[in-house]
Structure formats: structure tokens, C-alpha cells
Coordinates of C-alpha atoms in Angstrom, one line a residue:
Chain A
M324 CA 0.0 0.0 0.0
T325 CA 1.4 3.4 -1.0
A326 CA -0.9 5.2 1.4
L327 CA 1.3 6.3 4.3
P328 CA 0.8 4.6 7.6
P329 CA -0.1 6.7 10.7
P330 CA 3.1 8.4 12.0
S331 CA 5.2 5.8 13.8
K332 CA 6.5 6.4 17.3
T333 CA 9.8 4.9 16.3
K334 CA 11.6 6.9 13.6
L335 CA 14.8 5.1 12.8
G336 CA 17.3 7.2 10.9
L337 CA 20.8 8.6 10.6
V338 CA 22.5 11.7 11.9
I339 CA 25.4 12.8 9.8
D340 CA 28.0 15.1 11.2
L341 CA 29.3 17.4 8.5
D342 CA 31.9 18.7 10.9
T343 CA 33.8 15.4 11.2
C344 CA 33.0 13.8 7.8
V345 CA 36.3 13.6 5.9
G346 CA 34.9 12.4 2.6
C347 CA 36.8 9.1 2.7
Q348 CA 33.9 7.2 0.9
A349 CA 34.1 4.3 3.4
C350 CA 30.4 4.6 4.0
A351 CA 29.6 4.5 0.3
T352 CA 31.7 1.5 -0.5
S353 CA 30.6 -0.3 2.7
C354 CA 27.0 0.3 1.7
K355 CA 27.6 -1.0 -1.8
E356 CA 29.4 -4.1 -0.5
W357 CA 26.7 -5.0 2.0
N358 CA 23.7 -4.2 -0.1
T359 CA 24.8 -5.8 -3.3
G360 CA 24.5 -9.1 -1.3
G361 CA 21.6 -8.1 1.0
Y362 CA 18.0 -7.0 0.7
S363 CA 18.7 -4.9 -2.5
A364 CA 20.8 -7.5 -4.2
P365 CA 22.1 -7.1 -6.8
L366 CA 23.3 -3.5 -7.1
S367 CA 24.3 -3.8 -10.7
D368 CA 27.2 -2.1 -12.4
I369 CA 26.8 -1.3 -16.1
D370 CA 29.9 -1.3 -18.3
P371 CA 32.2 -1.7 -15.2
Y372 CA 35.4 -2.0 -17.1
G373 CA 34.5 0.1 -20.1
A374 CA 34.4 3.7 -21.1
D375 CA 31.2 4.6 -19.2
P376 CA 31.1 2.7 -15.9
H377 CA 28.1 3.4 -13.8
G378 CA 25.9 1.5 -11.4
A379 CA 23.4 1.6 -8.6
W380 CA 24.7 3.0 -5.3
L381 CA 22.6 3.9 -2.3
N382 CA 24.9 6.4 -0.7
R383 CA 26.9 9.1 -2.5
V384 CA 29.5 11.4 -1.0
H385 CA 29.8 14.8 -2.5
S386 CA 32.6 17.3 -1.8
F387 CA 31.7 21.0 -1.9
E388 CA 33.5 24.3 -1.3
V389 CA 31.3 26.6 0.7
G390 CA 31.6 30.2 1.9
A391 CA 34.2 32.7 0.9
G392 CA 37.4 34.3 2.3
D393 CA 38.9 33.3 5.6
T394 CA 35.8 31.3 6.6
S395 CA 35.5 29.2 3.4
R396 CA 35.9 25.5 3.8
T397 CA 35.7 22.1 2.1
L398 CA 32.6 20.2 3.1
H399 CA 32.1 16.5 2.5
F400 CA 28.4 15.6 2.2
P401 CA 27.1 12.1 2.2
R402 CA 23.7 11.8 0.5
S403 CA 21.3 8.9 0.9
C404 CA 17.6 8.3 1.6
L405 CA 16.4 10.5 4.5
H406 CA 13.4 8.1 5.3
C407 CA 11.0 11.1 5.2
E408 CA 7.9 11.1 7.4
T409 CA 5.8 12.2 4.4
P410 CA 7.7 10.7 1.4
A411 CA 6.3 11.6 -2.0
C412 CA 8.3 8.7 -3.5
V413 CA 5.9 6.4 -1.7
T414 CA 2.5 8.0 -2.5
V415 CA 3.3 8.3 -6.3
C416 CA 4.2 4.6 -6.6
P417 CA 1.5 3.0 -8.8
T418 CA 2.1 -0.6 -7.7
G419 CA 2.6 -0.4 -4.0
A420 CA 6.2 -1.5 -4.3
S421 CA 7.3 1.7 -2.4
Y422 CA 6.2 1.7 1.1
K423 CA 6.9 3.2 4.5
R424 CA 7.0 0.7 7.4
A425 CA 4.5 1.5 10.1
E426 CA 6.7 0.0 12.9
D427 CA 9.9 2.0 12.4
G428 CA 9.4 4.4 9.5
I429 CA 11.9 2.8 7.2
V430 CA 11.1 3.5 3.5
L431 CA 11.6 0.4 1.3
V432 CA 11.0 -0.8 -2.2
D433 CA 9.5 -4.3 -2.5
P434 CA 11.7 -5.8 -5.3
D435 CA 8.9 -8.2 -6.3
L436 CA 6.3 -5.5 -7.0
C437 CA 8.4 -2.7 -8.6
I438 CA 7.8 -2.2 -12.3
G439 CA 10.7 0.2 -12.8
C440 CA 8.6 3.2 -13.9
K441 CA 11.1 5.6 -12.1
L442 CA 8.3 8.0 -11.0
C443 CA 9.5 7.7 -7.4
S444 CA 12.9 9.0 -8.4
W445 CA 11.2 12.0 -10.0
A446 CA 9.3 12.6 -6.8
C447 CA 12.3 12.5 -4.5
A448 CA 14.1 15.8 -4.0
Y449 CA 17.3 14.2 -2.7
G450 CA 18.3 11.9 -5.6
A451 CA 18.2 9.1 -3.1
R452 CA 16.8 6.5 -5.4
E453 CA 18.8 4.9 -8.1
Y454 CA 17.4 2.7 -10.9
D455 CA 19.2 -0.5 -11.5
Y456 CA 19.4 -0.7 -15.3
A457 CA 20.2 -4.4 -15.3
D458 CA 17.7 -5.5 -12.7
G459 CA 14.9 -3.2 -14.1
I460 CA 13.8 -2.0 -10.6
M461 CA 14.4 0.9 -8.3
K462 CA 17.0 0.6 -5.5
K463 CA 17.3 2.7 -2.4
C464 CA 18.8 2.8 1.1
T465 CA 17.1 0.2 3.3
L466 CA 18.7 1.6 6.5
C467 CA 20.3 -1.9 6.4
V468 CA 17.0 -3.4 7.6
D469 CA 18.7 -6.8 7.1
R470 CA 21.4 -5.9 9.6
I471 CA 19.8 -3.8 12.3
Y472 CA 17.3 -6.6 13.3
N473 CA 19.6 -9.5 12.4
E474 CA 20.2 -11.8 15.3
H475 CA 22.7 -13.9 13.3
I476 CA 25.4 -11.2 13.4
P477 CA 27.3 -9.9 16.4
E478 CA 25.4 -7.2 18.3
E479 CA 27.9 -4.5 17.5
D480 CA 27.2 -5.1 13.8
R481 CA 23.5 -4.5 14.1
I482 CA 23.8 -1.0 12.8
P483 CA 23.7 0.2 9.1
A484 CA 26.9 -0.7 7.2
C485 CA 27.7 2.9 6.6
V486 CA 27.6 3.7 10.3
R487 CA 29.7 0.7 11.1
A488 CA 32.3 1.7 8.5
C489 CA 32.7 5.4 9.3
P490 CA 36.3 5.9 10.6
T491 CA 35.6 9.3 12.1
G492 CA 32.3 8.6 13.9
A493 CA 30.5 11.1 11.6
R494 CA 27.5 8.8 11.2
H495 CA 25.1 8.0 13.9
F496 CA 22.1 5.6 13.9
G497 CA 19.1 5.6 16.2
D498 CA 15.5 6.4 17.0
L499 CA 14.8 10.0 16.1
G500 CA 11.3 9.6 17.4
D501 CA 12.5 9.2 20.9
P502 CA 13.7 12.6 22.3
R503 CA 15.8 10.8 24.9
S504 CA 17.8 8.8 22.4
D505 CA 21.5 9.5 21.9
V506 CA 20.8 10.7 18.3
S507 CA 18.0 13.0 19.4
K508 CA 20.2 14.5 22.1
L509 CA 23.0 15.0 19.5
V510 CA 20.6 16.7 17.1
A511 CA 19.4 19.0 20.0
D512 CA 23.0 19.8 21.1
R513 CA 24.4 20.5 17.7
G514 CA 21.4 22.1 16.1
G515 CA 20.8 19.3 13.5
V516 CA 19.0 20.4 10.4
D517 CA 16.7 19.1 7.7
L518 CA 17.7 19.2 4.0
L519 CA 15.3 21.3 1.8
P520 CA 12.8 21.6 4.7
D521 CA 10.4 23.7 2.5
M522 CA 9.9 20.7 0.2
G523 CA 7.6 19.5 3.0
F524 CA 8.7 15.8 3.0
K525 CA 9.8 16.0 6.7
P526 CA 13.1 14.1 6.5
V527 CA 13.9 11.9 9.5
N528 CA 17.7 11.9 8.9
K529 CA 19.4 15.0 10.3
Y530 CA 22.6 16.7 9.3
L531 CA 24.8 18.4 12.0
P532 CA 26.3 21.6 10.6
P533 CA 30.0 22.1 10.8
R534 CA 31.2 23.9 13.9
A535 CA 32.1 27.6 13.5
K536 CA 35.5 27.9 11.9
R537 CA 38.2 29.7 13.7
D538 CA 39.3 32.9 12.1
A539 CA 42.9 32.4 11.0
T540 CA 43.8 36.1 11.6
N541 CA 43.0 36.1 15.3
S542 CA 42.8 32.5 16.4
I543 CA 46.5 32.0 17.3
P544 CA 47.1 33.0 20.9
S545 CA 49.4 36.1 20.9
A546 CA 51.6 34.6 23.7
A547 CA 52.7 31.8 21.4
T548 CA 54.3 34.3 19.0
E549 CA 56.0 36.6 21.6
A550 CA 59.6 36.2 22.8
V551 CA 59.9 34.9 26.3
A552 CA 60.8 37.6 28.8
S553 CA 64.3 37.6 30.3
T554 CA 64.5 35.9 33.7
G555 CA 67.3 38.3 34.8
A556 CA 69.9 35.5 35.4
A557 CA 73.6 36.5 35.1
L558 CA 74.2 34.3 32.0
E559 CA 71.2 36.0 30.2
K560 CA 72.7 39.4 31.0
L561 CA 76.0 38.2 29.4
F562 CA 74.1 37.1 26.3
A563 CA 72.2 40.4 26.2
F564 CA 75.5 42.2 26.4
A565 CA 77.0 40.1 23.6
D566 CA 73.8 40.7 21.5
K567 CA 74.3 44.4 22.0
M568 CA 78.0 44.3 21.1
F569 CA 77.4 42.2 17.9
T570 CA 74.5 44.4 16.8
R571 CA 76.6 47.5 16.9
Chain B
M1141 CA 14.6 15.8 -17.1
H1142 CA 15.6 13.1 -19.6
P1143 CA 13.0 13.1 -22.5
A1144 CA 12.3 9.4 -22.8
Y1145 CA 10.8 8.7 -26.3
S1146 CA 8.5 6.1 -24.8
V1147 CA 6.9 8.7 -22.6
I1148 CA 6.8 11.3 -25.3
F1149 CA 5.0 8.9 -27.7
F1150 CA 2.7 7.7 -24.9
T1151 CA 1.5 11.1 -23.8
T1152 CA 1.1 12.5 -27.4
L1153 CA -0.4 9.4 -29.1
S1154 CA -2.7 8.4 -26.3
G1155 CA -3.6 12.0 -25.8
A1156 CA -4.6 12.4 -29.4
G1157 CA -6.4 9.1 -29.2
Y1158 CA -8.5 10.1 -26.2
G1159 CA -9.1 13.5 -27.8
L1160 CA -10.4 11.7 -30.9
L1161 CA -12.6 9.5 -28.8
I1162 CA -13.9 12.5 -26.9
C1163 CA -14.8 14.2 -30.2
L1164 CA -16.4 11.2 -31.8
A1165 CA -18.4 10.3 -28.7
T1166 CA -19.6 13.9 -28.4
L1167 CA -20.6 14.0 -32.0
Y1168 CA -22.4 10.7 -31.6
S1169 CA -24.2 11.7 -28.5
L1170 CA -25.3 15.0 -30.1
G1171 CA -26.6 13.0 -33.1
A1172 CA -24.3 15.1 -35.3
I1173 CA -22.7 12.2 -37.0
P1174 CA -24.4 9.3 -39.0
P1175 CA -23.9 5.9 -37.2
A1176 CA -22.4 4.5 -40.3
P1177 CA -20.5 1.2 -39.6
L1178 CA -17.5 1.9 -41.9
L1179 CA -17.1 5.5 -40.5
G1180 CA -17.4 4.1 -37.0
L1181 CA -14.9 1.3 -37.7
L1182 CA -12.3 3.7 -39.1
S1183 CA -12.7 6.6 -36.7
L1184 CA -13.2 4.6 -33.4
G1185 CA -10.6 2.1 -34.7
S1186 CA -8.1 5.0 -35.1
A1187 CA -8.8 6.2 -31.6
F1188 CA -8.4 2.7 -30.1
A1189 CA -5.2 2.2 -32.1
L1190 CA -3.6 5.4 -31.0
I1191 CA -4.5 4.8 -27.4
S1192 CA -3.2 1.2 -27.5
I1193 CA 0.0 2.2 -29.3
G1194 CA 0.5 4.9 -26.7
L1195 CA -0.2 2.5 -23.8
L1196 CA 2.2 -0.1 -25.3
A1197 CA 4.9 2.6 -25.7
S1198 CA 4.5 3.5 -22.1
T1199 CA 5.2 0.0 -21.0
L1200 CA 8.5 0.2 -22.9
H1201 CA 9.5 2.8 -20.3
L1202 CA 9.2 0.2 -17.6
G1203 CA 12.1 -1.8 -16.3
R1204 CA 9.7 -4.8 -15.9
P1205 CA 6.9 -4.4 -18.5
S1206 CA 5.5 -7.8 -17.6
R1207 CA 4.5 -6.4 -14.2
A1208 CA 2.7 -3.4 -15.7
W1209 CA -0.7 -4.7 -14.5
R1210 CA 0.4 -4.0 -10.9
A1211 CA 0.1 -0.3 -11.7
F1212 CA -3.7 -0.6 -11.4
S1213 CA -3.6 -1.1 -7.6
Q1214 CA -2.6 2.2 -6.0
W1215 CA -5.3 4.6 -7.4
R1216 CA -5.9 5.9 -3.9
T1217 CA -2.6 7.9 -3.8
S1218 CA -0.9 7.7 -7.2
W1219 CA -1.9 9.7 -10.3
L1220 CA 0.0 7.2 -12.4
S1221 CA -2.2 4.4 -11.1
R1222 CA -5.3 6.5 -11.5
E1223 CA -4.4 7.1 -15.1
G1224 CA -3.8 3.4 -15.7
V1225 CA -7.2 2.5 -14.1
L1226 CA -9.1 5.1 -16.1
S1227 CA -7.4 4.4 -19.4
I1228 CA -8.6 0.8 -19.2
A1229 CA -12.0 1.8 -17.7
S1230 CA -12.7 4.2 -20.6
F1231 CA -12.5 1.2 -23.0
I1232 CA -15.7 -0.3 -21.4
P1233 CA -18.2 2.4 -22.5
A1234 CA -16.1 3.1 -25.6
G1235 CA -16.4 -0.6 -26.5
F1236 CA -20.2 -0.5 -26.0
L1237 CA -20.3 2.6 -28.1
A1238 CA -18.4 0.8 -30.8
I1239 CA -20.9 -2.1 -30.7
G1240 CA -23.8 0.3 -31.1
W1241 CA -22.2 2.3 -33.8
I1242 CA -20.2 -0.2 -35.9
W1243 CA -22.0 -3.5 -35.3
L1244 CA -25.6 -2.4 -34.8
G1245 CA -25.3 0.9 -36.7
T1246 CA -27.9 2.4 -34.4
Y1247 CA -28.4 5.6 -32.5
S1248 CA -30.2 5.1 -29.2
T1249 CA -30.4 6.3 -25.6
I1250 CA -28.3 3.5 -24.2
F1251 CA -25.5 4.1 -26.6
V1252 CA -25.7 7.8 -26.1
C1253 CA -25.2 7.1 -22.3
M1254 CA -22.2 5.1 -23.3
A1255 CA -20.9 7.9 -25.4
V1256 CA -21.3 10.4 -22.6
A1257 CA -19.5 8.0 -20.2
T1258 CA -16.7 7.6 -22.8
V1259 CA -16.3 11.4 -22.9
G1260 CA -16.1 11.7 -19.1
L1261 CA -13.7 8.8 -18.6
S1262 CA -11.4 10.0 -21.5
L1263 CA -11.2 13.5 -20.1
A1264 CA -10.5 12.1 -16.6
T1265 CA -7.7 9.9 -18.1
V1266 CA -6.0 12.9 -19.8
Y1267 CA -6.5 14.9 -16.6
C1268 CA -4.6 12.2 -14.7
T1269 CA -1.8 12.2 -17.2
G1270 CA -1.3 15.9 -16.6
M1271 CA -1.5 15.5 -12.8
I1272 CA 1.3 12.9 -12.8
Y1273 CA 3.6 15.8 -13.7
Q1274 CA 1.8 18.7 -12.1
S1275 CA 1.8 17.0 -8.7
L1276 CA 5.6 16.8 -8.4
P1277 CA 6.9 19.8 -6.3
T1278 CA 10.5 18.6 -7.1
I1279 CA 10.2 20.0 -10.7
R1280 CA 9.3 23.7 -10.8
A1281 CA 8.3 23.8 -14.5
W1282 CA 5.8 21.0 -14.0
H1283 CA 4.4 22.0 -10.6
Q1284 CA 2.3 24.7 -12.3
P1285 CA -1.5 24.9 -12.4
L1286 CA -1.5 25.2 -16.2
V1287 CA 0.2 21.9 -16.9
T1288 CA -2.9 19.7 -16.6
P1289 CA -5.2 22.1 -18.6
I1290 CA -2.6 22.2 -21.4
Y1291 CA -2.6 18.4 -21.5
V1292 CA -6.4 18.3 -21.8
V1293 CA -6.6 21.1 -24.4
L1294 CA -3.8 19.6 -26.5
A1295 CA -5.5 16.2 -26.4
I1296 CA -8.8 17.7 -27.6
A1297 CA -7.1 19.9 -30.2
T1298 CA -5.1 17.0 -31.7
G1299 CA -8.0 14.6 -31.4
S1300 CA -10.5 16.9 -33.1
L1301 CA -8.0 17.6 -35.9
L1302 CA -7.9 13.8 -36.5
A1303 CA -11.7 13.6 -36.3
L1304 CA -12.0 16.4 -38.9
F1305 CA -9.6 14.5 -41.3
I1306 CA -11.4 11.2 -40.9
L1307 CA -14.8 12.9 -41.5
R1308 CA -13.5 14.7 -44.5
T1309 CA -12.2 11.5 -46.1
F1310 CA -15.9 10.5 -45.9
F1311 CA -16.9 13.9 -47.4
I1312 CA -18.7 14.7 -44.2
E1313 CA -18.4 18.4 -43.4
I1314 CA -19.3 19.6 -39.8
P1315 CA -18.4 23.3 -39.9
P1316 CA -18.8 23.8 -36.1
L1317 CA -16.2 21.1 -35.5
S1318 CA -13.8 23.0 -37.8
I1319 CA -14.3 26.2 -35.9
L1320 CA -13.9 24.4 -32.5
T1321 CA -10.7 22.7 -33.7
I1322 CA -9.3 26.0 -34.8
A1323 CA -10.3 27.5 -31.4
A1324 CA -8.7 24.6 -29.5
L1325 CA -5.5 25.0 -31.5
L1326 CA -5.4 28.8 -30.8
L1327 CA -6.3 28.2 -27.1
G1328 CA -3.4 25.6 -27.0
A1329 CA -1.0 28.2 -28.4
A1330 CA -2.2 30.9 -25.9
L1331 CA -1.9 28.5 -23.0
K1332 CA 1.6 27.4 -23.9
R1333 CA 2.8 31.0 -24.3
T1334 CA 1.3 31.9 -20.9
Y1335 CA 2.8 28.7 -19.4
W1336 CA 6.3 29.6 -20.6
R1337 CA 5.9 33.1 -19.3
I1338 CA 4.8 31.8 -15.9
V1339 CA 7.6 29.3 -15.6
A1340 CA 10.2 32.0 -16.6
N1341 CA 8.9 34.2 -13.9
A1342 CA 8.2 31.6 -11.2
P1343 CA 10.6 32.1 -8.3
R1344 CA 13.4 29.5 -7.9
T1345 CA 12.8 29.0 -4.2
F1346 CA 15.3 26.2 -3.5
T1347 CA 19.0 26.9 -3.2
A1348 CA 22.1 24.8 -3.1
G1349 CA 22.6 25.9 0.5
Q1350 CA 19.2 24.6 1.5
A1351 CA 20.0 21.3 -0.3
I1352 CA 22.9 20.6 2.1
G1353 CA 21.0 22.1 5.0
L1354 CA 23.3 25.1 5.4
A1355 CA 21.3 28.0 3.8
S1356 CA 23.3 30.6 5.6
I1357 CA 26.8 29.3 4.9
G1358 CA 27.1 31.2 1.7
D1359 CA 28.0 30.1 -1.8
V1360 CA 28.1 26.3 -2.4
R1361 CA 30.5 25.1 -5.2
P1362 CA 30.9 21.5 -6.3
L1363 CA 34.5 20.4 -5.6
D1364 CA 34.6 16.6 -6.1
P1365 CA 31.7 14.7 -7.7
P1366 CA 30.5 11.5 -5.9
H1367 CA 31.0 9.4 -9.0
G1368 CA 33.4 9.3 -12.0
Q1369 CA 30.7 8.9 -14.6
A1370 CA 27.2 10.1 -14.6
N1371 CA 24.9 8.0 -12.4
F1372 CA 21.2 7.3 -12.8
V1373 CA 20.3 10.6 -11.1
M1374 CA 22.3 12.6 -13.6
R1375 CA 21.2 10.5 -16.5
E1376 CA 17.5 10.8 -15.6
M1377 CA 17.3 14.2 -13.9
G1378 CA 20.4 16.1 -15.1
F1379 CA 19.4 16.5 -18.7
V1380 CA 20.2 20.1 -19.9
V1381 CA 20.6 20.0 -23.7
G1382 CA 17.1 21.3 -24.4
R1383 CA 17.6 24.6 -22.7
K1384 CA 20.1 25.8 -25.3
H1385 CA 17.6 25.8 -28.1
A1386 CA 14.5 26.4 -26.1
E1387 CA 13.6 29.7 -27.8
K1388 CA 13.9 28.4 -31.3
L1389 CA 11.9 25.2 -30.4
R1390 CA 9.2 27.3 -28.8
G1391 CA 8.8 29.2 -32.1
L1392 CA 8.6 25.8 -33.9
I1393 CA 6.0 24.6 -31.5
L1394 CA 3.8 27.7 -31.8
G1395 CA 4.2 27.8 -35.6
A1396 CA 4.0 24.2 -36.6
G1397 CA 2.0 22.9 -33.7
F1398 CA -0.8 25.4 -33.5
L1399 CA -0.7 28.4 -36.0
A1400 CA 0.0 26.6 -39.2
P1401 CA -2.7 23.9 -38.6
A1402 CA -5.2 26.6 -37.6
V1403 CA -4.5 28.6 -40.8
L1404 CA -4.7 25.4 -43.0
L1405 CA -8.1 24.5 -41.4
A1406 CA -9.4 28.0 -41.9
V1407 CA -8.4 27.8 -45.6
A1408 CA -10.0 24.3 -45.8
L1409 CA -13.3 25.8 -44.8
V1410 CA -13.6 27.8 -48.0
T1411 CA -12.2 25.2 -50.5
I1412 CA -13.7 22.3 -52.3
P1413 CA -13.9 19.0 -50.3
I1414 CA -11.0 17.2 -51.8
V1415 CA -8.7 20.1 -51.2
A1416 CA -10.1 20.5 -47.7
T1417 CA -9.2 16.9 -46.9
F1418 CA -5.7 17.4 -48.3
L1419 CA -5.2 20.6 -46.3
T1420 CA -6.4 18.8 -43.1
G1421 CA -3.9 16.0 -43.7
L1422 CA -1.2 18.6 -44.0
A1423 CA -2.4 20.2 -40.8
I1424 CA -2.0 16.9 -39.0
V1425 CA 1.6 16.5 -40.2
S1426 CA 2.5 20.0 -39.1
C1427 CA 0.6 19.6 -35.8
A1428 CA 2.4 16.3 -35.1
I1429 CA 5.8 17.9 -35.6
G1430 CA 4.9 20.7 -33.2
I1431 CA 3.3 18.5 -30.6
F1432 CA 6.2 16.0 -30.5
T1433 CA 8.5 18.9 -30.1
E1434 CA 6.3 20.4 -27.4
R1435 CA 6.4 17.2 -25.4
W1436 CA 10.1 16.7 -25.9
L1437 CA 10.8 20.3 -24.7
F1438 CA 8.4 19.8 -21.7
F1439 CA 10.8 17.2 -20.4
A1440 CA 14.1 18.5 -21.7
E1441 CA 13.5 22.0 -20.2
A1442 CA 12.3 20.9 -16.8
Q1443 CA 14.9 21.3 -14.1
H1444 CA 14.8 18.9 -11.2
V1445 CA 15.6 20.1 -7.7
V1446 CA 18.2 17.3 -7.3
T1447 CA 20.5 19.3 -9.7
L1448 CA 21.2 21.5 -6.7
Y1449 CA 23.6 18.8 -5.5
Y1450 CA 25.4 18.9 -8.9
G1451 CA 26.2 22.5 -9.3
A1452 CA 22.9 24.3 -9.9
K1453 CA 22.6 27.4 -7.7
S1454 CA 18.8 27.4 -7.5
A1455 CA 15.8 25.3 -8.6

């Protein structure tokens, strides 16, 4: 059913820290590795060794330059499904393949129902859905639904592959519907934001803005660049005398 | 947006087919057309053929055409599903109309009711086609209130042009139909012009800063792309070629699609029947070129909001 379920209490999602993301692509490759063998299998690559290699990935890491002057910076920006609360990609689906889970809010594509009409990708503002040209159906982030509830893997691995792989701890997974959860507290502390909020899709995933950059012109403590004052010892007086003589 | 030929052919051909069906059923229900079997076979047959070719073309757009039937299930939320349901539903009264007209060769209340239902369901189908596009807030040029009316008017204009041609090959002259077709073509031209002006002036409210959640951070410039070759998102939604020639193509659309056919039909009104038929045929060729271009440009010109992640400043 493409009609949206009533808002769930549990809203599983990601919190991505743009301050600490270094753009290493570990989340993207880890995502591809897990999902090409998991729920979304296969994530086909087209012409992988040819002139125009491309394929379905569920997570993409952009690098931007933002701002200008002394406060400009490089920003690495991982982009994947935001598991919106009111996702248009679900309601436009003609077959019921796209759906939002009532129990935890995860947005999924049922690979047995999808006809590959691509309308959901038009409806998504975030480019989160990628059509698999070989499989003929739409692929998207599953929030690793086949890991997070999987009792056959060690407990520390029951988080999305991208979160598990991130070497800088820039990705956090949890219940954003629970204000007492670690991710909710993180969002509150760091002023987490929605992407394109005016689109009205109410993304569950949040992004933490980079911390304010130090101004290079006044951020170095002045004491660090000043000469150490003389202690007044006899030997220093001798050196001062020598300095005076040689300067003459 | 990538202008997929399957979708261009689907929307134009089935649009013309439904327009033709609307015209024929209206003429039948008004008793303005003789229920002659051969005329019914050729005219209704043309409409069914155009709609069917269009629907088949649309399945070529699908990754899994064999599952197309599943698209009839989600009419509660999806305009695409509604379009699918109505496109098939309109065949039911249209089929009865065909029985009454072609097989029985009669004109009676029950078949007039079927004709009226055919008109209603055909209009609703084309309305749904327009709403598939108009309902997407992610594409500024499509999320405009004129999109659906244009789909409906163009379907009626192209359909009545075809009806006019078929009737003239049978040497049946219905002057009001000629006038209405000319009016529909001119209305189409006026609506397209207004639409282009509205789209050009519609504010681009989404910025690259909003796309990465940092509207106040200042200018956002792409540094490293997330993939070496274009991915699906860029192939499907990053199409920009059309914008380069948009002005010239708009001229072609207005001239070939609307004005030339309108002039040809006006001249046909005052010529002998055989010349009128020839001019109407010419008008169809000209109109087809214009309408295919119109539909191509409708896709090619439209900018998707996801381009903000790929260097667009606003969308």
C-alpha cells in the first residue's frame, strides 16, 4: 500500500556530522558491499570495465567548497535516503512497491512489486533512489533493515553498514522519534538540520552543521608568537651584552 | 529531465487518441454524426489504435513491463495508477459505443449514455496524465496549475483535428467542428505561451545551500563529484541539452503545432472538399511535428531540484 501509515513512534534514521566527515567514501563503499549481497541484491554495475562505468549505489559522498574568504571551507556531504515522514516517493508509486514501514518508519521498495517506472525517483528531492538498469527496478537505502534486526550477526554489527564503516564517527544511527535517544540529544545539542525543509517531506535523517571555523587572523594566541621575557639571570645578562655588542 | 521517447510517444499518441474518442463520442451523443458502420470502424478504430500504441509505448519505459498490471492497484494515492485504471475503464463504455455504432449501426439512448461515459472517462484519463507531472513539487516547471489544462486542451485539439480529417475523407463536413478545432489550437498556443511566461517568472525558491541544510553558509560550489561517470540521477534528472535551443523550439511549437494547422483549417473551410481533406492532412503532419517537439521540450527544459547537488545554484 502506498498510502502512508499513521506516523510511527519509532523513527529510525541517521544523523550525519558534517563537521567530522572527511569524505573518505568508506560509508559509500561499505554500503555497496553490504547491499549488493543483501536486501537490495544485486546493485548492478553497467559497463564496469568500459568507457562509461556506472551503477546503482545507495549512498553518495559529494565534496563542496562553501563560503568565501577566511571562513571558506571544504565540506564533505554524504547523501542517501532520508526516510522522510511524508515521502512523495511512496505515494506516487502506482504498484505499492514503495512503502513506509509502520513500525519503524523505514522507506523500502519491494523488489517483487516494482515495475521500474522511475516515477519515485522524480518525486524524490534528494536523488536518493537509483534505478538498476540491469535489474529493471528501483533501488534505495534500506537503512540496512537486514542488519539492524539481524540476530545472526554480532550485536555491535546490528547498525547500518555505513555507520559501522565510518572511521571518524561522523555517522550515527538511532531512533529520532525518541527525544531521549542519543541521536535525538546529539541533534538537539548540535542544532541538527533538515535538507530542503520547504519541500515538505519532513526528512527523519538529520545533518549536523560544521562547527564555526576559527578565524585564521586572530585565532592563534598572541603569547605563542611573543619572545619569552628575560629571567634576569647573570648568564642571560651576558648574552644580552653580547647581542648588544654584535648588533653595533 | 531526460526526455524518454516512450513517454513522449505515450502522452502525445494516447492524448490524441483520447481526444479523438472525446470528439467522436460527443458528435455521436449529439446526433451530429451518422452511425455508419464503416465510418465508426475507421474513426473509433483509429482512436483505439492510437491509445493502444500509446499505452504499449508507455510499457517500454518500464524496467519490468511484464508487471505493468500491478500499476492498477494504488489509485488511492498515485496519479499514475489512476491514469492506468481510467485508461482501461474508458475502454468499457467506448467498447459498447463501438458495438452500437459499428455493429448495430444504431443511435439510441443506451449508446448515447455510453458515449457520454466515454467522454467523461477519457477526459479524466488525460487529466490524470497531466496531474502525474503537475503533482511533483520537485520539478518547478511542472508544478504549475496550467500543466494539466494544457494536457487536456492539446489532447482535444489533436483529437478533433484527426476527427476532422477522418470525417472529410468520408466527405462529411461539420463546420462547427472545424471552428472548434481552430479555437482549440489557438487556445493551446495561448496556454503554452502563458505557461512559458509563468515558468520563466516563477521564483526559484530552492537553493544549493538549502539542499545541504546550510542555507546561511554562503556560496556552495561542487569540488569533487561523488561518481566518476554520470549516475542514474544525472542521466534521468540532469538533462540540460534542451535549454540551449528552447527559444527556437518554442517558435517551432507555436508555428508548426498550432498556428499553421489553424490557418490550414481556416483555408480548408472555403475550399472544395478534396482540397479541404488534403489541407487537413497537411495540418495533421504539421501539428504532429509541433506537438512531439512540445512534449520533448516539456521534459528537456524541466529542471529537477536534485540538480542542486550537482552545481545548480537554485531550482
